[in-house]
PDB file of C-alpha atoms and ligand atoms in Angstrom:
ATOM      1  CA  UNK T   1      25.323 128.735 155.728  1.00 68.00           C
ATOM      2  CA  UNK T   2      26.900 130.033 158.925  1.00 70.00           C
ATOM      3  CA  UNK T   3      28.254 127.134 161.055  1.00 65.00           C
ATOM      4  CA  UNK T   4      27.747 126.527 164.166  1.00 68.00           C
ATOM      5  CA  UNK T   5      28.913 123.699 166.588  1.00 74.00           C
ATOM      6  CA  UNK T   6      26.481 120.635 166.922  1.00 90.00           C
ATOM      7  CA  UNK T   7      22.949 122.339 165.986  1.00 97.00           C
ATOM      8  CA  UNK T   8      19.466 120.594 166.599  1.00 98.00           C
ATOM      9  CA  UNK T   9      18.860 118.274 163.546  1.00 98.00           C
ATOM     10  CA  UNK T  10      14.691 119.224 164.952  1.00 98.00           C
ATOM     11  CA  UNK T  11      14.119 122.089 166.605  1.00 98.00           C
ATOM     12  CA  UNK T  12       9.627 122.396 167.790  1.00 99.00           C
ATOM     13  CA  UNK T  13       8.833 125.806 168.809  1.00 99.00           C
ATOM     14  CA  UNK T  14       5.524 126.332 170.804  1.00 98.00           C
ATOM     15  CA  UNK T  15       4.649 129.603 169.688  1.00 98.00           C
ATOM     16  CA  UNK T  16       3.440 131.639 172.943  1.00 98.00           C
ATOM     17  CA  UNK T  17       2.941 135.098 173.788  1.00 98.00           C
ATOM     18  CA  UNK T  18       1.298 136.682 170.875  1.00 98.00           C
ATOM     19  CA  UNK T  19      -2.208 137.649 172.522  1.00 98.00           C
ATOM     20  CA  UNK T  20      -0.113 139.071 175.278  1.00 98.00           C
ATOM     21  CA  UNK T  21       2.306 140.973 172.505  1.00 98.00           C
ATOM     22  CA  UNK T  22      -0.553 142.464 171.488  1.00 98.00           C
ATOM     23  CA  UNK T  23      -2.392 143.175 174.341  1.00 98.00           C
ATOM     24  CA  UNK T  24       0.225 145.339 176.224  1.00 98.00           C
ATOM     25  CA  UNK T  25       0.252 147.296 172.923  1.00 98.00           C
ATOM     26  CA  UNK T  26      -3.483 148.038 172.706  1.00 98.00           C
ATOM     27  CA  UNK T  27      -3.920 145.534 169.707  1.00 98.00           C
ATOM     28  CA  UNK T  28      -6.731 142.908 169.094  1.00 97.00           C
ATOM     29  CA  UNK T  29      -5.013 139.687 169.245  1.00 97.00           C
ATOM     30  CA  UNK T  30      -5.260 138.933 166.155  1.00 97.00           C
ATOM     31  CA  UNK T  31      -2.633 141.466 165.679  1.00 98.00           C
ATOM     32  CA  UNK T  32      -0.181 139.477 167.439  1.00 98.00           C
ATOM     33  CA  UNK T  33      -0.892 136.463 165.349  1.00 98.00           C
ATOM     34  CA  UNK T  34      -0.132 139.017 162.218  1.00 98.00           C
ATOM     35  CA  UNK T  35       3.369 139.503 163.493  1.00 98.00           C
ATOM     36  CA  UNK T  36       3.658 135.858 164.991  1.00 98.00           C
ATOM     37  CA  UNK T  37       3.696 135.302 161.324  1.00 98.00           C
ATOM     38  CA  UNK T  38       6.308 137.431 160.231  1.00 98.00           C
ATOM     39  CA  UNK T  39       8.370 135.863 163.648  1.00 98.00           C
ATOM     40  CA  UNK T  40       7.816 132.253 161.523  1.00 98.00           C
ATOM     41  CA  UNK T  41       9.615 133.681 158.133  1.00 98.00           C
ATOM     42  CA  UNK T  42      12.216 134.856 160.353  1.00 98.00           C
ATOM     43  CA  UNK T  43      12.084 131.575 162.337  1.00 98.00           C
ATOM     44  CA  UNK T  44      12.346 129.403 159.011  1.00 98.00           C
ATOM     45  CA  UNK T  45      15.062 131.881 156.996  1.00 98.00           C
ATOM     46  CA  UNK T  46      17.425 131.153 160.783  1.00 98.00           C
ATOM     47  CA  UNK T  47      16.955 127.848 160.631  1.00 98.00           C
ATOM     48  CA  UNK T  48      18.354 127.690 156.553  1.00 98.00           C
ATOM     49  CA  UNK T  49      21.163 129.956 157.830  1.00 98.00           C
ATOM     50  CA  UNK T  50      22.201 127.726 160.676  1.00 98.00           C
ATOM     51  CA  UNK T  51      21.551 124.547 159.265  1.00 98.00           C
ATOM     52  CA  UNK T  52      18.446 123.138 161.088  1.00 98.00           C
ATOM     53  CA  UNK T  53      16.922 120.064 159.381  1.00 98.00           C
ATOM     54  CA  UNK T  54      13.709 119.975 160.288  1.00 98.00           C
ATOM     55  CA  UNK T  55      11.329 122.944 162.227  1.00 99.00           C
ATOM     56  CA  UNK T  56       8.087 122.252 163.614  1.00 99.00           C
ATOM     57  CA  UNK T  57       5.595 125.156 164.328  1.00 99.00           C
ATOM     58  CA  UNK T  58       2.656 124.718 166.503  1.00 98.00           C
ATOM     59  CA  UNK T  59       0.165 126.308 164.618  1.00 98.00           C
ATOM     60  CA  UNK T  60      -3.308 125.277 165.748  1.00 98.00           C
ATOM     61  CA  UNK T  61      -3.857 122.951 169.141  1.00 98.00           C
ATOM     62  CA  UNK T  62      -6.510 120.214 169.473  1.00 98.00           C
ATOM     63  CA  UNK T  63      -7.498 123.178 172.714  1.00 97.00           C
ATOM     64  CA  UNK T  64      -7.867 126.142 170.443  1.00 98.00           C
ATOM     65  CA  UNK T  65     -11.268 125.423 169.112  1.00 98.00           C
ATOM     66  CA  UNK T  66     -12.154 127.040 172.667  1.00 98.00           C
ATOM     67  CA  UNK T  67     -10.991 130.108 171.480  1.00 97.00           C
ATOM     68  CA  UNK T  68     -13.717 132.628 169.546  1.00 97.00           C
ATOM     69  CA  UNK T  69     -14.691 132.267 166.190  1.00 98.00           C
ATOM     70  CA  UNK T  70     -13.161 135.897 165.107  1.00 97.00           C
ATOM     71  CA  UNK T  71      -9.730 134.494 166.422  1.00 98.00           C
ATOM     72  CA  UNK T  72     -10.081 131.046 165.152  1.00 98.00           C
ATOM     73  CA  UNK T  73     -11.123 132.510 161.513  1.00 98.00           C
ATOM     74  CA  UNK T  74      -7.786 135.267 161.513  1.00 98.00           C
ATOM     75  CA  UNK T  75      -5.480 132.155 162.268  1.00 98.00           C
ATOM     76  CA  UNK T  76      -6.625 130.788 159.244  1.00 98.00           C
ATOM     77  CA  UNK T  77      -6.903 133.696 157.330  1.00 98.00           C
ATOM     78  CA  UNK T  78      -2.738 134.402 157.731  1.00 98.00           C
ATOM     79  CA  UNK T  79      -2.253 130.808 157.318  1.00 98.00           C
ATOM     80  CA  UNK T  80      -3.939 130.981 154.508  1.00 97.00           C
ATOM     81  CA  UNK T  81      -2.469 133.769 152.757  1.00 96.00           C
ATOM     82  CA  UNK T  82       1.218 132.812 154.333  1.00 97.00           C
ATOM     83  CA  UNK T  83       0.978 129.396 152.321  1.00 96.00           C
ATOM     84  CA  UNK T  84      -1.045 130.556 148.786  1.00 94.00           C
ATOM     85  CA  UNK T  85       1.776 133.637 147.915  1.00 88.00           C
ATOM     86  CA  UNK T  86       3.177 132.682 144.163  1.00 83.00           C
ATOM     87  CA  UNK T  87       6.482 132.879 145.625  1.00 83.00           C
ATOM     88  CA  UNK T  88       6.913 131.812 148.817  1.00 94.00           C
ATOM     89  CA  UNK T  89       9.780 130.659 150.945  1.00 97.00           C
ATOM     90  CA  UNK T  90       9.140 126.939 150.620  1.00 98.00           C
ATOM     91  CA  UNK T  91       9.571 127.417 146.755  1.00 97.00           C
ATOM     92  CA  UNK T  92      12.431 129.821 146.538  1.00 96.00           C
ATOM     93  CA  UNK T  93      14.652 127.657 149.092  1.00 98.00           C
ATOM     94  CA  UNK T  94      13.623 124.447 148.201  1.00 97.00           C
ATOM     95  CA  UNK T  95      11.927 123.888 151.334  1.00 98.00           C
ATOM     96  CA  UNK T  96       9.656 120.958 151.975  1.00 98.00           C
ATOM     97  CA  UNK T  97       6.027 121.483 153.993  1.00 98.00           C
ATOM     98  CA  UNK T  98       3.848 119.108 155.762  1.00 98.00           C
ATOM     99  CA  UNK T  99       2.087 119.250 158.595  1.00 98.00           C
ATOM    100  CA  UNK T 100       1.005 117.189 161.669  1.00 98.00           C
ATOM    101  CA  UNK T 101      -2.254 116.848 163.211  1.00 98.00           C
ATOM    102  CA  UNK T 102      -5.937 116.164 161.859  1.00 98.00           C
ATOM    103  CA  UNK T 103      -7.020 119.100 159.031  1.00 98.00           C
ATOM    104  CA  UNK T 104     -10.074 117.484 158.251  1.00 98.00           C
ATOM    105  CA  UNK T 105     -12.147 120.155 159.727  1.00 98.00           C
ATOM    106  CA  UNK T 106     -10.584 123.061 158.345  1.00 98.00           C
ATOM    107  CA  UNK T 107     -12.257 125.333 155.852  1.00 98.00           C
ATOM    108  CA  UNK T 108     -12.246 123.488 152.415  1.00 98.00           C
ATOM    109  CA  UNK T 109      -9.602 126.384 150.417  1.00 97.00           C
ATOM    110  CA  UNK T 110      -6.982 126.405 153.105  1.00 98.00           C
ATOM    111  CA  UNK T 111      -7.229 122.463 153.127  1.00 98.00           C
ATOM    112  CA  UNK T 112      -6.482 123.087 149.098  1.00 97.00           C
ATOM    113  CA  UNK T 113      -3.669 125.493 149.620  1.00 97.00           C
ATOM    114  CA  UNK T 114      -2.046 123.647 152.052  1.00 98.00           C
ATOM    115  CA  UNK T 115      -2.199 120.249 150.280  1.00 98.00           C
ATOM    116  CA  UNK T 116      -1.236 121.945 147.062  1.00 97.00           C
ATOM    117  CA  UNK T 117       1.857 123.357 148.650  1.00 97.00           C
ATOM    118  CA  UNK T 118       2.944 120.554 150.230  1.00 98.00           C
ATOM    119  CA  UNK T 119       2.330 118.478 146.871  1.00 98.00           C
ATOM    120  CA  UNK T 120       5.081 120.698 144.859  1.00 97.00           C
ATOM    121  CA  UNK T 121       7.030 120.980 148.000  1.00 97.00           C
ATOM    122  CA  UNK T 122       7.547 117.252 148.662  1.00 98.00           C
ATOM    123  CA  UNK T 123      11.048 116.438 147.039  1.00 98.00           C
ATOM    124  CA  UNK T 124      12.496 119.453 148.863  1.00 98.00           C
ATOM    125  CA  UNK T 125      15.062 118.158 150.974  1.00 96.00           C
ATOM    126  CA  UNK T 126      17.157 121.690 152.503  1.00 95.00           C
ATOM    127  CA  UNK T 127      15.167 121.787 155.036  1.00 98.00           C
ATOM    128  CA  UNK T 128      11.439 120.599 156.328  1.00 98.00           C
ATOM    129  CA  UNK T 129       8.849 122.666 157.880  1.00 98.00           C
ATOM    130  CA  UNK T 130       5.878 120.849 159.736  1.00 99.00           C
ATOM    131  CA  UNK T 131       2.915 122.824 160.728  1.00 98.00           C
ATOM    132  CA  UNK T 132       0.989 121.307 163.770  1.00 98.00           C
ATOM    133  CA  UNK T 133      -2.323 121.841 162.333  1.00 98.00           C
ATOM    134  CA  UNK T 134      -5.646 120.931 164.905  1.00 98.00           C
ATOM    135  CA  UNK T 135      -2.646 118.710 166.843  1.00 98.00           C
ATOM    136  CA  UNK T 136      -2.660 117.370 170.156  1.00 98.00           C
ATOM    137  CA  UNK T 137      -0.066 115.139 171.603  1.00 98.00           C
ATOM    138  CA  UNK T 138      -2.392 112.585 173.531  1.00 98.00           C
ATOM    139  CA  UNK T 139      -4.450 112.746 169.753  1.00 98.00           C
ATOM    140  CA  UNK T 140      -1.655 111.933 168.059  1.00 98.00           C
ATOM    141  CA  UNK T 141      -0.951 108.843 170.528  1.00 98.00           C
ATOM    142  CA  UNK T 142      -4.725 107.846 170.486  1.00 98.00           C
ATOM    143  CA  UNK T 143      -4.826 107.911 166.373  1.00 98.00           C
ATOM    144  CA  UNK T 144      -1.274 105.766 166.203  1.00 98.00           C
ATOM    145  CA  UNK T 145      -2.644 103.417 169.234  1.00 97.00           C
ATOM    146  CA  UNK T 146      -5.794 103.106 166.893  1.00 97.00           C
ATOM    147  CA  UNK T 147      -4.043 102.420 163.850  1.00 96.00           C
ATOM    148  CA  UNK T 148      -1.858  99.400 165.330  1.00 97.00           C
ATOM    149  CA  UNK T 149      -4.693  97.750 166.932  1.00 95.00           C
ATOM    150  CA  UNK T 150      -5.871  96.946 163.615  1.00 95.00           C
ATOM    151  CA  UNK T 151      -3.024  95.535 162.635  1.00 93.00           C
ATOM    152  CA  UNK T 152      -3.423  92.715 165.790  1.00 91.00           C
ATOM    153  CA  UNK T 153       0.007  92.282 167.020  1.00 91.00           C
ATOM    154  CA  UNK T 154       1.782  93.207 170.339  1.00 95.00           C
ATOM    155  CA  UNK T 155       3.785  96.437 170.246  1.00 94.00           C
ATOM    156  CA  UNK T 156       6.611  98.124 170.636  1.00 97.00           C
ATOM    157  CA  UNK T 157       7.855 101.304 171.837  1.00 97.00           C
ATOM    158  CA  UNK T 158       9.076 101.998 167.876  1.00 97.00           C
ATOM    159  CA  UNK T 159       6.193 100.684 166.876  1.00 97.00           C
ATOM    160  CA  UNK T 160       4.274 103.598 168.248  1.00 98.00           C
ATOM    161  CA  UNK T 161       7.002 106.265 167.580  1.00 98.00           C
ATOM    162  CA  UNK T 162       6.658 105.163 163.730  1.00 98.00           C
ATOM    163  CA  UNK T 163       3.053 105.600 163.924  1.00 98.00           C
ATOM    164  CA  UNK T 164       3.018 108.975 165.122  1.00 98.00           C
ATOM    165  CA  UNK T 165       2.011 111.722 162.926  1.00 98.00           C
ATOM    166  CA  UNK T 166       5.916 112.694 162.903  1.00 98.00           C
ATOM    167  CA  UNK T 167       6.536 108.900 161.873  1.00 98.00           C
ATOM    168  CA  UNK T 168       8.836 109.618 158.980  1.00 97.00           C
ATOM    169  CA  UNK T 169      11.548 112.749 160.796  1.00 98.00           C
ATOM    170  CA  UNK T 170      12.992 112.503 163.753  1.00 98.00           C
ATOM    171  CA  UNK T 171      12.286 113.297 167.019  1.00 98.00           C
ATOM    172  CA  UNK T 172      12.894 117.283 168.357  1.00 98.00           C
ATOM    173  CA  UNK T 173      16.108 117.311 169.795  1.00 98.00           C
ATOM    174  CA  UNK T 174      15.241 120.638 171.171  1.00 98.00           C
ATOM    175  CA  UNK T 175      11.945 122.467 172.057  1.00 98.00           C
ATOM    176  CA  UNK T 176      11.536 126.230 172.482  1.00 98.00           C
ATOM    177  CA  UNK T 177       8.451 127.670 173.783  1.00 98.00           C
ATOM    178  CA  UNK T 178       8.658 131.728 174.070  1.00 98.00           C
ATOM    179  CA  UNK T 179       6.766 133.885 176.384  1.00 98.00           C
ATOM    180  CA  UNK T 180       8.278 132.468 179.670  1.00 97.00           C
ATOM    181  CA  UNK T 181       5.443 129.992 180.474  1.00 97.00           C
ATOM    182  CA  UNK T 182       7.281 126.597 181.082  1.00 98.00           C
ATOM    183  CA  UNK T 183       4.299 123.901 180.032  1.00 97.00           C
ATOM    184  CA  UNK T 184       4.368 121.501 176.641  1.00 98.00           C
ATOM    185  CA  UNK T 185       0.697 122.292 176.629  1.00 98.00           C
ATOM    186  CA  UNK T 186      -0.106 118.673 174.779  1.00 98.00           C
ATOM    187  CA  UNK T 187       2.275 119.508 172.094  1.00 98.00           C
ATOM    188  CA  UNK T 188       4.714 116.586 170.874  1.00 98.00           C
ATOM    189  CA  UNK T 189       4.245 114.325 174.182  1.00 98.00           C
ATOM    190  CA  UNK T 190       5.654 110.967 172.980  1.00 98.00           C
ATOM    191  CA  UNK T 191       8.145 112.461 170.873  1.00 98.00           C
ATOM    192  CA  UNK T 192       9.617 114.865 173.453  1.00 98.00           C
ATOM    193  CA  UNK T 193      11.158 112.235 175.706  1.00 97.00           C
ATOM    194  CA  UNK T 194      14.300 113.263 175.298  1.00 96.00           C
ATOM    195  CA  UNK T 195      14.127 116.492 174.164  1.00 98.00           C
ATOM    196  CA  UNK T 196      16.260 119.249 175.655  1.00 98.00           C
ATOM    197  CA  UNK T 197      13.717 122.548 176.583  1.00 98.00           C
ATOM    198  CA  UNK T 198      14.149 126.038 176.497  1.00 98.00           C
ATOM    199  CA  UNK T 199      11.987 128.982 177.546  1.00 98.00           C
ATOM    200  CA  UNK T 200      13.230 132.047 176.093  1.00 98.00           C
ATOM    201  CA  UNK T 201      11.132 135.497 178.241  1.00 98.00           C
ATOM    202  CA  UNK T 202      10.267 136.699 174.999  1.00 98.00           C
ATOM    203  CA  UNK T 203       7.111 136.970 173.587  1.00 98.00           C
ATOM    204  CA  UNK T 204       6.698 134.930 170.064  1.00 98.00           C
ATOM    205  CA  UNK T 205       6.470 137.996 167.457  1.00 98.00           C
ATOM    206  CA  UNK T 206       9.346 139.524 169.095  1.00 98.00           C
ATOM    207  CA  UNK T 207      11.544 136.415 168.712  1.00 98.00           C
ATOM    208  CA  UNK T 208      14.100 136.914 166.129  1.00 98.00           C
ATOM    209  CA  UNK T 209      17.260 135.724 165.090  1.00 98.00           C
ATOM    210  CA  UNK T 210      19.133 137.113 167.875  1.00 98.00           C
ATOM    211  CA  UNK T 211      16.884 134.891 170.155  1.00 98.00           C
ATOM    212  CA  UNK T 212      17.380 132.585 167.820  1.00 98.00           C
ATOM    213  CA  UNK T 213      21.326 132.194 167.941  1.00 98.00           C
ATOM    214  CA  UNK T 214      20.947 132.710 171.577  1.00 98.00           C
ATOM    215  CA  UNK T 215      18.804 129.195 171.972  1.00 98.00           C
ATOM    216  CA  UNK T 216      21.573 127.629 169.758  1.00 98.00           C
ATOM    217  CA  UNK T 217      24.393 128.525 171.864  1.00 97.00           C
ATOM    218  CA  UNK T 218      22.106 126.846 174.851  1.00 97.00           C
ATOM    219  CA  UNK T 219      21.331 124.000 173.478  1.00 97.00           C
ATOM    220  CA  UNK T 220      25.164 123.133 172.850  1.00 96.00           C
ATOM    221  CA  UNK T 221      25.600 124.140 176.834  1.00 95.00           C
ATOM    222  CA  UNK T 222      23.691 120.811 177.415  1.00 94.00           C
ATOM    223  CA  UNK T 223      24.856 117.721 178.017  1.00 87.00           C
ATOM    224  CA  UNK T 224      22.618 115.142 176.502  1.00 81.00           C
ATOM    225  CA  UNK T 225      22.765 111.782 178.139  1.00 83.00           C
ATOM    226  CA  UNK T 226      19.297 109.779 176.572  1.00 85.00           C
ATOM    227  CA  UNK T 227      19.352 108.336 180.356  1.00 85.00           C
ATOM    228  CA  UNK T 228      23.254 107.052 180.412  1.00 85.00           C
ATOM    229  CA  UNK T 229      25.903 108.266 181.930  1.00 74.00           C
ATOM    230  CA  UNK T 230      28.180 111.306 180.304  1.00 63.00           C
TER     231      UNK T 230
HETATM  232  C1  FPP E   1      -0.109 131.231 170.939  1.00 55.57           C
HETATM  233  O1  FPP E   1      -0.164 132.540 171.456  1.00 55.57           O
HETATM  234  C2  FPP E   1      -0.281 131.231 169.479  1.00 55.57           C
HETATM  235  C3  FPP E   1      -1.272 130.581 168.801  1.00 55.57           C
HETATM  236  C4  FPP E   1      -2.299 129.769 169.483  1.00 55.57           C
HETATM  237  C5  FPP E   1      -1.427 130.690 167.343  1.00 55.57           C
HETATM  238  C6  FPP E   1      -0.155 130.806 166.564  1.00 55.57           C
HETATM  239  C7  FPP E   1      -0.500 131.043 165.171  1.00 55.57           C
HETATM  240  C8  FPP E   1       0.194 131.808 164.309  1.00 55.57           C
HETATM  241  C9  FPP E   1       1.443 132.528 164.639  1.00 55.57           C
HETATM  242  C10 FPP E   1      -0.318 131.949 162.912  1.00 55.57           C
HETATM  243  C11 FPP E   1      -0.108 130.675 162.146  1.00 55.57           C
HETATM  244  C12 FPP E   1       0.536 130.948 160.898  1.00 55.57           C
HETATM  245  C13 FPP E   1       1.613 130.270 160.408  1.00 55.57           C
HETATM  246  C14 FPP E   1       2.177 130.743 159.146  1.00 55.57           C
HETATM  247  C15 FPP E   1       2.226 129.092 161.071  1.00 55.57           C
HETATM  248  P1  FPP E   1      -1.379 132.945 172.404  1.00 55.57           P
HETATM  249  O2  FPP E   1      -2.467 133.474 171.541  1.00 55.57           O
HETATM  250  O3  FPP E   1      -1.770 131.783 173.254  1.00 55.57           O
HETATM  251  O4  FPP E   1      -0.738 134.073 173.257  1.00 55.57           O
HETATM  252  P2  FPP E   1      -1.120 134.473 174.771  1.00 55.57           P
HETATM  253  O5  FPP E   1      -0.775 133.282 175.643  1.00 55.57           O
HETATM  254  O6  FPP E   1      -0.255 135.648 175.052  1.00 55.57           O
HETATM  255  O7  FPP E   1      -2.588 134.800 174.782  1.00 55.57           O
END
């Protein structure tokens, strides 16, 4: 493992510019999705080199449904094949997958493969990869808000944190979202609080480990204060 100073423990990327990647280049954008994929290996092999903890990738937003069926169905198609290969990089590192969000309505087989995966995964502890799957921040509130007014007590701040879909890691200490667009786009609302941001101008399937290293060394530039003084 190469060291570097005081890394994010949870680093969320919002994965942005791949229609646009592929666009400039002539390509359907489900092209750019393709190589959005290959941008995630990458993503995942720099965070085992660097020591990251825990990575979440936002796959699939609550909003995407809006996009067309063709696009919708190649999303799942690479997630698909990304998470079924024999040996993948979740097995051969030892690193654990789940996922955040509701998958209910996903097509039956990738529902299998991704439950099967994270089922053999799930006493990996070198590092954890979440997959925002159909995931929307304000959801994610609603669903936790839901599931404590059953329970019939007052609340706490913690009380809702724990009942997040992320209830069991840690909140992202840092948040990248490529492409140069500076919005969270209803990713991990509660949760990002505190986070530190960062908005590389690079397009998601051209982000590599140089980027990568490059976000690091930002993140340590910044002087995290949780609302104290320094
Ligand atoms: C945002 O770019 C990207 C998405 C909505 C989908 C990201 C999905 C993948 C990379 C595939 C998922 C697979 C794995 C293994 C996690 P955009 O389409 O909004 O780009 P644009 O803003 O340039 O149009």
């Amino acid at each position: 493992m190469t060291k570097l100073l005081k890394v994010p423990n949870h680093i969320a990327i919002i994965m942005d510019g791949n229609g646009r990647w592929a666009t400039k280049r002539g390509l359907p954008r489900n092209l750019g999705h393709k190589e959005g994929v290959n941008a995630v290996e990458r993503t995942i092999k720099s965070c085992l080199k660097y020591g990251i903890r825990y990575c979440t990738f936002f796959a699939f937003s609550t909003e995407n449904w809006k996009r067309s069926k063709e696009e919708i169905d190649g999303i799942f198609d690479l997630l698909r094949s990304y998470i079924s290969k024999d040996n993948n990089i979740f097995i051969e590192n030892q690193i654990k997958l789940s996922s955040i969000g509701v998958i209910d309505p996903f097509p039956d087989d990738l529902k299998k493969a991704l439950n099967d995966l994270k089922e053999k995964t799930k006493n990996f502890d070198k590092l954890e990869v979440v997959f925002a799957l159909n995931y929307g921040g304000r959801d994610d509130i609603v669903r936790a808000v839901n599931k404590l007014i059953k329970q019939g007590n007052e609340i706490n701040e913690k009380d809702i944190l724990l009942s997040l879909d992320t209830g069991d890691i840690p909140e992202p200490d840092f948040v990248i979202r490529t492409s140069g667009e500076q919005r969270l786009s209803n990713f991990l609302l509660y949760q990002m609080a505190y986070s530190e941001l960062y908005f590389p101008k690079v397009y998601w399937p051209d982000f590599n480990e140089k980027h990568f290293v490059k976000a690091l060394k930002a993140y340590q530039k910044r002087n995290r204060r949780f609302g104290g003084l320094s």
